[in-house]
Amino acid sequence: MTEARPIPQPPSPAIPAKRWAYVIPVAAIMYMLAYLDRNNVSVILPYLHGDLELSNADKGLVGGIFFVGYVFLQIPAAILAQRWSARKTVVILMVAWGLAASLSGLVQTKSQFYAARFVLGFFEGGVWPAVLILLASWFPLRERARANALWMACLPLSSVFMAPLSGWMLDHASWRWVLVLQGVPPLVWAVVWWFAVADRPAQARWISRAEADHVERSIAADEAAKPSAGGGSYLDAVKQKSVLVLIGVYFFWITGFYGFNLWLPSVIKELTHNGSSTEVGLLTAIPFTVALVVMIANAAWSDRTGKRRQAVALPLVVGIAALLLGQAVDGALPRMLLLCVTAAAVYAPYGPFWAIPGQLLRFEVVAVAMGLINALGNLGGFAGPYLVGWLTDATGSGVTGFAVLSGFLAVAVALVMLGLRTGTSPVCRLSEQAAEGT
């Protein structure tokens, strides 16, 4: 694959950039709350103390079944966001997932817990593709990886703030109250989202005409440079090899990602010799702080160089090495350092990866494609946590589970480096055109 040359910033006079201060923070806080309600069980599970009688495999299923529900609204929400309104689609889903998150604290049996997590995943599932469609209307391709990464920085940032918060809450309230109370903030933020967000620059009251015109012209030029992709049907998206490759990459990466994420607090609890929930929550925030910095730096490098494949693959290679090494070393400090490296490695590809579909596909088909990639790829969010829990029960150790996760990450690396390597790929052509200022 011919490597893309650096993508320079336009030589024109400075264009106002209020969109970075308005769109990104509101979207980031919204998804921080979603990620809190998705991942708070990872902090809660080590402290159930016999409630609901969950085995390690059951705990893995509680974490993973969320992603079975997560599949269903991916494509419908992406299409609604594109053809109707991303702003309205997200606000409806925000209210629904907030209510579902609070109801999770009222379950009485493990079957009810599975059902509650499924419903939470069902409503939260459409938010991710809807916001990606929103960002595609606000940020041209040369800014897309940075915009994606700054928004997706909410993932590690949520864990930085929310893991200690969940731990502190567990020291002062039951796990049921933690779930109920943490479902309330999305209901409040839905009001902020409704008044602060617009579907496109022309509809926003706070943006200058110069900035709106600049964004619209840049995005129109990006679209004109892409190959025709048909009418935006399911078949138009599925039959493209690049979309199938990206689904595969995302599935194997996300299997490793969520397998690591869900069990991280349990590993840290073990390192602290059964420390308090507050202590475990605070220590859990450290790897995610490192991940946040690396994630943004990797996205900036990807936008500057145009090397999307390498920005996805290289961090995952580092993650594989850290996962395997973490099972071989002794001592709390070395293992904690390797947990930090692993967290940074599995978060770093987010911005560059989600910039690739927008480079490959025209706007009329990218909604369906991103919905497919996220829907099918996120089934790895079911596979990873459940595999680690099941293998831990079967072997009496977490070593086998984390070794298997490293294997999944290795397949993701192979797919991204080999599946998108042709020199005539749209990624290369568009990057070269951007580098030449066309």
Short mmCIF file of C-alpha atoms in Angstrom, two decimals:
data_model
loop_
_atom_site.label_atom_id
_atom_site.label_comp_id
_atom_site.label_asym_id
_atom_site.label_seq_id
_atom_site.Cartn_x
_atom_site.Cartn_y
_atom_site.Cartn_z
CA MET A 1 0.00 0.00 0.00
CA THR A 2 1.41 3.36 -0.99
CA GLU A 3 1.69 5.39 2.18
CA ALA A 4 -0.28 8.61 2.39
CA ARG A 5 1.70 11.80 2.49
CA PRO A 6 1.15 14.30 5.35
CA ILE A 7 -2.08 16.26 5.20
CA PRO A 8 -1.22 19.94 5.71
CA GLN A 9 -3.57 22.50 7.14
CA PRO A 10 -5.08 24.80 4.51
CA PRO A 11 -3.01 27.89 3.71
CA SER A 12 -6.07 30.15 3.77
CA PRO A 13 -6.55 32.73 6.53
CA ALA A 14 -7.48 31.32 9.91
CA ILE A 15 -11.08 30.14 10.03
CA PRO A 16 -13.02 30.45 13.30
CA ALA A 17 -13.27 27.12 15.06
CA LYS A 18 -16.08 27.43 17.60
CA ARG A 19 -17.32 23.99 16.58
CA TRP A 20 -14.42 22.45 18.53
CA ALA A 21 -15.55 24.22 21.71
CA TYR A 22 -19.30 23.63 21.27
CA VAL A 23 -19.96 20.33 19.48
CA ILE A 24 -17.17 18.17 20.91
CA PRO A 25 -17.61 18.90 24.66
CA VAL A 26 -21.40 18.47 24.63
CA ALA A 27 -21.11 15.20 22.71
CA ALA A 28 -18.23 14.01 24.89
CA ILE A 29 -20.07 14.58 28.18
CA MET A 30 -23.16 12.87 26.75
CA TYR A 31 -21.19 9.76 25.86
CA MET A 32 -19.24 9.83 29.12
CA LEU A 33 -22.58 9.30 30.83
CA ALA A 34 -23.42 6.47 28.42
CA TYR A 35 -20.08 4.83 29.06
CA LEU A 36 -20.59 5.21 32.81
CA ASP A 37 -23.90 3.35 32.64
CA ARG A 38 -22.33 0.70 30.41
CA ASN A 39 -19.17 0.08 32.42
CA ASN A 40 -20.18 0.73 36.03
CA VAL A 41 -20.81 -2.99 36.43
CA SER A 42 -17.07 -3.60 36.04
CA VAL A 43 -16.52 -1.75 39.34
CA ILE A 44 -19.63 -3.22 40.98
CA LEU A 45 -19.15 -6.91 40.11
CA PRO A 46 -16.17 -7.53 42.45
CA TYR A 47 -18.30 -6.27 45.37
CA LEU A 48 -21.60 -8.13 44.92
CA HIS A 49 -20.56 -10.43 47.81
CA GLY A 50 -22.91 -13.25 46.91
CA ASP A 51 -25.84 -11.11 45.73
CA LEU A 52 -27.60 -12.81 42.80
CA GLU A 53 -25.14 -15.74 43.15
CA LEU A 54 -23.04 -14.90 40.07
CA SER A 55 -20.14 -17.10 38.97
CA ASN A 56 -17.27 -15.61 36.94
CA ALA A 57 -18.98 -16.81 33.76
CA ASP A 58 -22.23 -15.17 34.92
CA LYS A 59 -20.38 -11.92 35.58
CA GLY A 60 -18.88 -12.09 32.11
CA LEU A 61 -22.38 -12.59 30.71
CA VAL A 62 -23.68 -9.58 32.65
CA GLY A 63 -20.97 -7.47 31.02
CA GLY A 64 -21.29 -9.05 27.59
CA ILE A 65 -25.04 -9.34 27.08
CA PHE A 66 -25.20 -5.54 26.88
CA PHE A 67 -23.63 -5.87 23.44
CA VAL A 68 -26.24 -8.33 22.20
CA GLY A 69 -28.86 -5.64 22.74
CA TYR A 70 -26.40 -3.05 21.39
CA VAL A 71 -26.64 -4.54 17.88
CA PHE A 72 -30.27 -3.86 17.08
CA LEU A 73 -30.49 -0.06 16.73
CA GLN A 74 -27.09 0.53 15.10
CA ILE A 75 -28.25 0.74 11.49
CA PRO A 76 -31.74 2.18 12.14
CA ALA A 77 -30.27 4.95 14.32
CA ALA A 78 -27.55 5.71 11.76
CA ILE A 79 -30.14 6.03 9.00
CA LEU A 80 -32.39 8.18 11.20
CA ALA A 81 -29.44 10.42 12.04
CA GLN A 82 -28.54 10.83 8.38
CA ARG A 83 -32.02 11.22 6.87
CA TRP A 84 -33.92 12.79 9.78
CA SER A 85 -31.89 14.29 12.62
CA ALA A 86 -28.87 13.14 14.65
CA ARG A 87 -29.79 15.65 17.36
CA LYS A 88 -33.32 14.27 17.83
CA THR A 89 -32.25 10.64 17.51
CA VAL A 90 -29.68 10.99 20.28
CA VAL A 91 -31.96 12.85 22.69
CA ILE A 92 -34.63 10.13 22.43
CA LEU A 93 -32.07 7.40 23.04
CA MET A 94 -30.53 9.35 25.92
CA VAL A 95 -33.80 9.47 27.84
CA ALA A 96 -34.49 5.78 27.14
CA TRP A 97 -31.07 4.52 28.24
CA GLY A 98 -31.13 6.69 31.39
CA LEU A 99 -34.39 5.10 32.49
CA ALA A 100 -33.09 1.62 31.62
CA ALA A 101 -29.88 2.23 33.60
CA SER A 102 -31.83 3.20 36.73
CA LEU A 103 -34.12 0.20 36.42
CA SER A 104 -31.03 -2.07 36.43
CA GLY A 105 -30.68 -1.34 40.14
CA LEU A 106 -34.10 -2.85 40.88
CA VAL A 107 -33.42 -6.40 39.63
CA GLN A 108 -33.94 -9.33 41.99
CA THR A 109 -32.53 -12.28 40.04
CA LYS A 110 -29.61 -12.82 37.69
CA SER A 111 -32.07 -13.42 34.81
CA GLN A 112 -33.56 -9.99 35.45
CA PHE A 113 -30.03 -8.54 35.57
CA TYR A 114 -29.28 -10.06 32.15
CA ALA A 115 -32.53 -8.63 30.77
CA ALA A 116 -31.88 -5.17 32.22
CA ARG A 117 -28.38 -5.07 30.72
CA PHE A 118 -29.77 -6.20 27.36
CA VAL A 119 -32.36 -3.39 27.36
CA LEU A 120 -29.68 -0.84 28.34
CA GLY A 121 -27.55 -1.99 25.41
CA PHE A 122 -30.56 -1.85 23.08
CA PHE A 123 -31.21 1.84 23.72
CA GLU A 124 -27.59 2.90 24.00
CA GLY A 125 -26.61 1.11 20.80
CA GLY A 126 -27.84 3.77 18.39
CA VAL A 127 -25.99 6.66 19.99
CA TRP A 128 -22.49 5.91 18.67
CA PRO A 129 -23.32 5.85 14.90
CA ALA A 130 -25.68 8.81 15.29
CA VAL A 131 -22.91 10.96 16.79
CA LEU A 132 -20.45 9.84 14.10
CA ILE A 133 -22.95 11.06 11.50
CA LEU A 134 -23.25 14.34 13.40
CA LEU A 135 -19.47 14.84 13.45
CA ALA A 136 -19.29 14.05 9.72
CA SER A 137 -21.50 17.12 9.17
CA TRP A 138 -19.26 19.36 11.27
CA PHE A 139 -15.66 18.30 10.57
CA PRO A 140 -13.95 17.80 7.17
CA LEU A 141 -11.86 14.69 6.55
CA ARG A 142 -8.54 16.34 7.39
CA GLU A 143 -9.93 17.05 10.89
CA ARG A 144 -11.96 13.88 11.30
CA ALA A 145 -9.55 11.69 13.27
CA ARG A 146 -8.88 14.49 15.78
CA ALA A 147 -12.61 15.27 16.09
CA ASN A 148 -13.39 11.59 16.55
CA ALA A 149 -10.60 11.15 19.10
CA LEU A 150 -11.54 14.24 21.11
CA TRP A 151 -15.12 13.04 21.29
CA MET A 152 -14.08 9.43 21.93
CA ALA A 153 -11.72 10.66 24.64
CA CYS A 154 -14.89 10.47 26.70
CA LEU A 155 -14.32 6.70 26.91
CA PRO A 156 -11.10 6.72 28.99
CA LEU A 157 -12.08 10.06 30.57
CA SER A 158 -15.31 8.52 31.79
CA SER A 159 -13.36 5.78 33.51
CA VAL A 160 -10.89 8.31 34.97
CA PHE A 161 -13.70 10.15 36.75
CA MET A 162 -16.40 7.54 37.08
CA ALA A 163 -14.44 4.54 38.37
CA PRO A 164 -13.39 6.44 41.53
CA LEU A 165 -16.92 7.87 41.81
CA SER A 166 -18.49 4.41 41.56
CA GLY A 167 -15.99 3.08 44.09
CA TRP A 168 -16.73 5.90 46.53
CA MET A 169 -20.49 5.43 46.08
CA LEU A 170 -20.12 1.71 46.79
CA ASP A 171 -18.46 2.56 50.11
CA HIS A 172 -21.51 4.63 51.07
CA ALA A 173 -24.45 2.92 49.39
CA SER A 174 -25.55 -0.45 48.03
CA TRP A 175 -24.73 -1.44 44.46
CA ARG A 176 -28.45 -1.10 43.67
CA TRP A 177 -28.48 2.58 44.62
CA VAL A 178 -25.32 3.16 42.62
CA LEU A 179 -27.04 1.86 39.47
CA VAL A 180 -30.26 3.79 40.15
CA LEU A 181 -28.52 7.11 40.80
CA GLN A 182 -26.12 6.83 37.87
CA GLY A 183 -29.07 6.54 35.50
CA VAL A 184 -30.26 10.05 36.39
CA PRO A 185 -27.53 12.29 34.80
CA PRO A 186 -28.42 11.33 31.17
CA LEU A 187 -31.97 12.58 31.79
CA VAL A 188 -30.56 15.95 32.88
CA TRP A 189 -27.98 16.18 30.08
CA ALA A 190 -30.68 15.47 27.47
CA VAL A 191 -31.94 19.01 28.10
CA VAL A 192 -28.47 20.48 27.53
CA TRP A 193 -28.04 18.42 24.35
CA TRP A 194 -31.38 19.60 22.96
CA PHE A 195 -30.51 23.29 23.22
CA ALA A 196 -26.75 23.14 22.50
CA VAL A 197 -26.50 20.83 19.47
CA ALA A 198 -27.49 21.41 15.82
CA ASP A 199 -27.43 18.85 13.03
CA ARG A 200 -25.26 20.99 10.75
CA PRO A 201 -23.48 24.36 10.79
CA ALA A 202 -26.22 26.20 8.91
CA GLN A 203 -28.67 25.43 11.73
CA ALA A 204 -26.48 26.56 14.64
CA ARG A 205 -27.05 30.00 16.13
CA TRP A 206 -23.61 30.34 17.70
CA ILE A 207 -21.46 29.70 14.61
CA SER A 208 -20.17 32.49 12.35
CA ARG A 209 -21.11 32.55 8.69
CA ALA A 210 -17.41 32.27 7.74
CA GLU A 211 -16.98 29.09 9.75
CA ALA A 212 -20.24 27.56 8.49
CA ASP A 213 -19.34 28.28 4.86
CA HIS A 214 -15.83 26.91 5.34
CA VAL A 215 -17.12 23.65 6.85
CA GLU A 216 -19.79 23.15 4.21
CA ARG A 217 -17.38 23.83 1.30
CA SER A 218 -14.74 21.52 2.75
CA ILE A 219 -17.20 18.67 3.31
CA ALA A 220 -18.66 19.14 -0.18
CA ALA A 221 -15.15 18.88 -1.64
CA ASP A 222 -14.50 15.72 0.39
CA GLU A 223 -17.69 14.14 -0.94
CA ALA A 224 -16.92 15.08 -4.54
CA ALA A 225 -13.54 13.31 -4.33
CA LYS A 226 -15.04 9.99 -3.23
CA PRO A 227 -16.08 7.21 -5.60
CA SER A 228 -19.80 6.68 -6.19
CA ALA A 229 -21.33 4.27 -3.69
CA GLY A 230 -24.85 3.70 -5.00
CA GLY A 231 -28.00 4.65 -3.16
CA GLY A 232 -27.03 3.93 0.43
CA SER A 233 -28.77 0.57 0.76
CA TYR A 234 -27.66 -2.28 3.01
CA LEU A 235 -26.31 -4.11 -0.04
CA ASP A 236 -24.30 -1.07 -1.18
CA ALA A 237 -22.49 -1.11 2.17
CA VAL A 238 -22.12 -4.87 2.63
CA LYS A 239 -20.73 -5.65 -0.82
CA GLN A 240 -17.73 -3.36 -0.39
CA LYS A 241 -14.65 -5.31 0.67
CA SER A 242 -13.33 -2.47 2.79
CA VAL A 243 -16.47 -2.50 4.95
CA LEU A 244 -16.17 -6.26 5.54
CA VAL A 245 -12.52 -5.81 6.51
CA LEU A 246 -13.39 -3.01 8.93
CA ILE A 247 -16.12 -5.16 10.53
CA GLY A 248 -13.55 -7.89 11.07
CA VAL A 249 -10.96 -5.49 12.47
CA TYR A 250 -13.46 -3.95 14.85
CA PHE A 251 -14.82 -7.29 16.07
CA PHE A 252 -11.42 -8.74 16.97
CA TRP A 253 -10.17 -5.47 18.44
CA ILE A 254 -13.32 -4.91 20.53
CA THR A 255 -13.22 -8.48 21.82
CA GLY A 256 -9.81 -7.72 23.31
CA PHE A 257 -10.84 -4.20 24.32
CA TYR A 258 -13.90 -5.08 26.40
CA GLY A 259 -12.42 -8.32 27.69
CA PHE A 260 -9.65 -6.20 29.19
CA ASN A 261 -11.93 -3.35 30.29
CA LEU A 262 -14.52 -5.36 32.18
CA TRP A 263 -11.97 -7.36 34.16
CA LEU A 264 -9.49 -4.53 34.85
CA PRO A 265 -11.00 -3.56 38.25
CA SER A 266 -10.98 -7.23 39.30
CA VAL A 267 -7.28 -7.49 38.41
CA ILE A 268 -6.52 -4.31 40.35
CA LYS A 269 -8.51 -5.58 43.33
CA GLU A 270 -6.30 -8.67 43.28
CA LEU A 271 -3.15 -6.51 43.10
CA THR A 272 -4.32 -4.53 46.15
CA HIS A 273 -5.06 -7.76 48.08
CA ASN A 274 -8.79 -7.04 48.23
CA GLY A 275 -8.56 -3.29 48.76
CA SER A 276 -11.60 -1.10 49.38
CA SER A 277 -13.85 -0.15 46.49
CA THR A 278 -12.65 3.48 46.72
CA GLU A 279 -9.01 2.39 46.50
CA VAL A 280 -9.72 0.08 43.56
CA GLY A 281 -11.70 2.81 41.81
CA LEU A 282 -8.89 5.35 42.19
CA LEU A 283 -6.25 2.92 40.94
CA THR A 284 -8.48 1.89 38.02
CA ALA A 285 -8.48 5.52 36.88
CA ILE A 286 -4.69 5.52 36.35
CA PRO A 287 -4.55 3.29 33.24
CA PHE A 288 -7.39 5.25 31.68
CA THR A 289 -5.59 8.56 32.28
CA VAL A 290 -2.61 7.23 30.35
CA ALA A 291 -4.98 5.94 27.64
CA LEU A 292 -6.55 9.39 27.26
CA VAL A 293 -3.23 11.10 26.51
CA VAL A 294 -2.05 8.41 24.09
CA MET A 295 -5.41 8.29 22.31
CA ILE A 296 -5.38 12.01 21.46
CA ALA A 297 -1.69 12.00 20.49
CA ASN A 298 -2.17 9.04 18.17
CA ALA A 299 -5.13 10.71 16.44
CA ALA A 300 -3.16 13.93 15.90
CA TRP A 301 -0.30 11.91 14.39
CA SER A 302 -2.77 10.10 12.14
CA ASP A 303 -4.26 13.37 10.83
CA ARG A 304 -0.81 14.88 10.31
CA THR A 305 0.62 11.92 8.39
CA GLY A 306 -2.46 10.29 6.88
CA LYS A 307 -1.22 6.88 8.12
CA ARG A 308 -4.53 5.49 9.32
CA ARG A 309 -3.58 1.80 9.13
CA GLN A 310 -0.43 2.21 11.16
CA ALA A 311 -2.25 4.36 13.73
CA VAL A 312 -4.63 1.44 14.27
CA ALA A 313 -2.21 -1.48 14.03
CA LEU A 314 0.89 -0.31 15.91
CA PRO A 315 -0.85 0.41 19.24
CA LEU A 316 -2.55 -2.99 19.09
CA VAL A 317 0.83 -4.70 18.62
CA VAL A 318 2.02 -2.94 21.77
CA GLY A 319 -1.17 -4.05 23.53
CA ILE A 320 -0.57 -7.68 22.59
CA ALA A 321 2.94 -7.58 24.04
CA ALA A 322 1.75 -5.88 27.26
CA LEU A 323 -1.12 -8.32 27.77
CA LEU A 324 1.17 -11.33 27.42
CA LEU A 325 3.97 -9.85 29.50
CA GLY A 326 1.49 -8.91 32.23
CA GLN A 327 0.72 -12.59 32.76
CA ALA A 328 4.41 -13.46 33.14
CA VAL A 329 5.68 -10.83 35.59
CA ASP A 330 5.28 -10.67 39.35
CA GLY A 331 4.89 -7.64 41.58
CA ALA A 332 2.11 -5.08 41.85
CA LEU A 333 4.07 -2.18 40.32
CA PRO A 334 5.28 -3.95 37.13
CA ARG A 335 1.81 -5.38 36.54
CA MET A 336 0.20 -1.98 37.10
CA LEU A 337 2.58 -0.40 34.58
CA LEU A 338 1.67 -3.06 32.03
CA LEU A 339 -2.03 -2.46 32.67
CA CYS A 340 -1.40 1.21 31.83
CA VAL A 341 0.39 0.27 28.60
CA THR A 342 -2.40 -2.12 27.62
CA ALA A 343 -5.12 0.45 28.30
CA ALA A 344 -3.31 3.05 26.18
CA ALA A 345 -2.81 0.53 23.38
CA VAL A 346 -6.41 -0.63 23.10
CA TYR A 347 -7.84 2.92 23.24
CA ALA A 348 -5.35 4.58 20.86
CA PRO A 349 -6.87 3.32 17.56
CA TYR A 350 -10.31 4.86 18.10
CA GLY A 351 -9.86 8.21 16.31
CA PRO A 352 -7.97 6.90 13.25
CA PHE A 353 -10.19 3.83 12.87
CA TRP A 354 -13.43 5.79 12.73
CA ALA A 355 -11.91 8.27 10.27
CA ILE A 356 -11.44 5.45 7.73
CA PRO A 357 -15.13 4.85 6.78
CA GLY A 358 -15.59 8.55 6.03
CA GLN A 359 -12.60 8.42 3.69
CA LEU A 360 -13.72 5.26 1.95
CA LEU A 361 -17.41 5.96 1.46
CA ARG A 362 -19.71 8.74 0.32
CA PHE A 363 -22.12 10.26 2.83
CA GLU A 364 -25.16 8.47 1.38
CA VAL A 365 -23.73 5.06 2.28
CA VAL A 366 -21.45 5.82 5.22
CA ALA A 367 -24.34 5.82 7.71
CA VAL A 368 -25.29 2.25 6.86
CA ALA A 369 -21.64 1.19 6.76
CA MET A 370 -20.79 2.66 10.16
CA GLY A 371 -23.93 1.10 11.62
CA LEU A 372 -22.90 -2.30 10.26
CA ILE A 373 -19.31 -1.94 11.47
CA ASN A 374 -20.38 -0.89 14.96
CA ALA A 375 -23.22 -3.42 15.22
CA LEU A 376 -21.31 -6.51 14.13
CA GLY A 377 -17.97 -5.40 15.51
CA ASN A 378 -19.40 -4.76 18.96
CA LEU A 379 -20.47 -8.38 19.25
CA GLY A 380 -16.86 -8.65 20.37
CA GLY A 381 -18.03 -6.78 23.46
CA PHE A 382 -20.05 -9.88 24.30
CA ALA A 383 -17.33 -12.36 23.36
CA GLY A 384 -14.43 -10.76 25.28
CA PRO A 385 -15.90 -10.44 28.80
CA TYR A 386 -17.64 -13.81 28.61
CA LEU A 387 -14.52 -15.62 27.33
CA VAL A 388 -12.37 -14.26 30.16
CA GLY A 389 -14.98 -15.17 32.79
CA TRP A 390 -15.59 -18.65 31.38
CA LEU A 391 -11.88 -19.42 31.00
CA THR A 392 -11.21 -18.14 34.54
CA ASP A 393 -13.83 -20.54 35.90
CA ALA A 394 -12.55 -23.40 33.74
CA THR A 395 -8.84 -22.98 34.50
CA GLY A 396 -8.87 -21.28 37.89
CA SER A 397 -6.70 -18.47 36.50
CA GLY A 398 -7.13 -15.37 34.35
CA VAL A 399 -3.92 -16.08 32.42
CA THR A 400 -5.59 -18.14 29.69
CA GLY A 401 -8.33 -15.58 29.17
CA PHE A 402 -5.93 -12.69 28.67
CA ALA A 403 -3.74 -14.80 26.37
CA VAL A 404 -6.80 -15.48 24.22
CA LEU A 405 -7.60 -11.74 24.15
CA SER A 406 -4.10 -11.04 22.81
CA GLY A 407 -4.81 -13.53 20.02
CA PHE A 408 -7.94 -11.61 19.03
CA LEU A 409 -5.95 -8.37 18.91
CA ALA A 410 -3.37 -10.08 16.68
CA VAL A 411 -6.09 -11.00 14.16
CA ALA A 412 -7.23 -7.35 14.15
CA VAL A 413 -3.67 -6.23 13.34
CA ALA A 414 -3.39 -8.74 10.48
CA LEU A 415 -6.70 -7.64 8.99
CA VAL A 416 -5.98 -3.92 9.05
CA MET A 417 -2.48 -4.29 7.60
CA LEU A 418 -3.32 -6.90 4.94
CA GLY A 419 -6.97 -6.17 4.17
CA LEU A 420 -6.43 -2.48 3.31
CA ARG A 421 -3.02 -2.71 1.68
CA THR A 422 -3.74 -2.22 -2.03
CA GLY A 423 -2.11 0.85 -3.50
CA THR A 424 -5.29 1.82 -5.31
CA SER A 425 -7.44 1.93 -2.21
CA PRO A 426 -9.64 5.02 -1.74
CA VAL A 427 -7.88 5.74 1.56
CA CYS A 428 -4.61 6.29 -0.25
CA ARG A 429 -6.09 8.25 -3.10
CA LEU A 430 -8.00 10.62 -0.85
CA SER A 431 -5.03 11.15 1.45
CA GLU A 432 -2.81 11.96 -1.51
CA GLN A 433 -5.39 14.40 -2.89
CA ALA A 434 -5.59 16.13 0.49
CA ALA A 435 -1.82 16.33 0.68
CA GLU A 436 -1.75 18.02 -2.69
CA GLY A 437 -4.47 20.44 -1.62
CA THR A 438 -6.96 19.25 -4.24
#
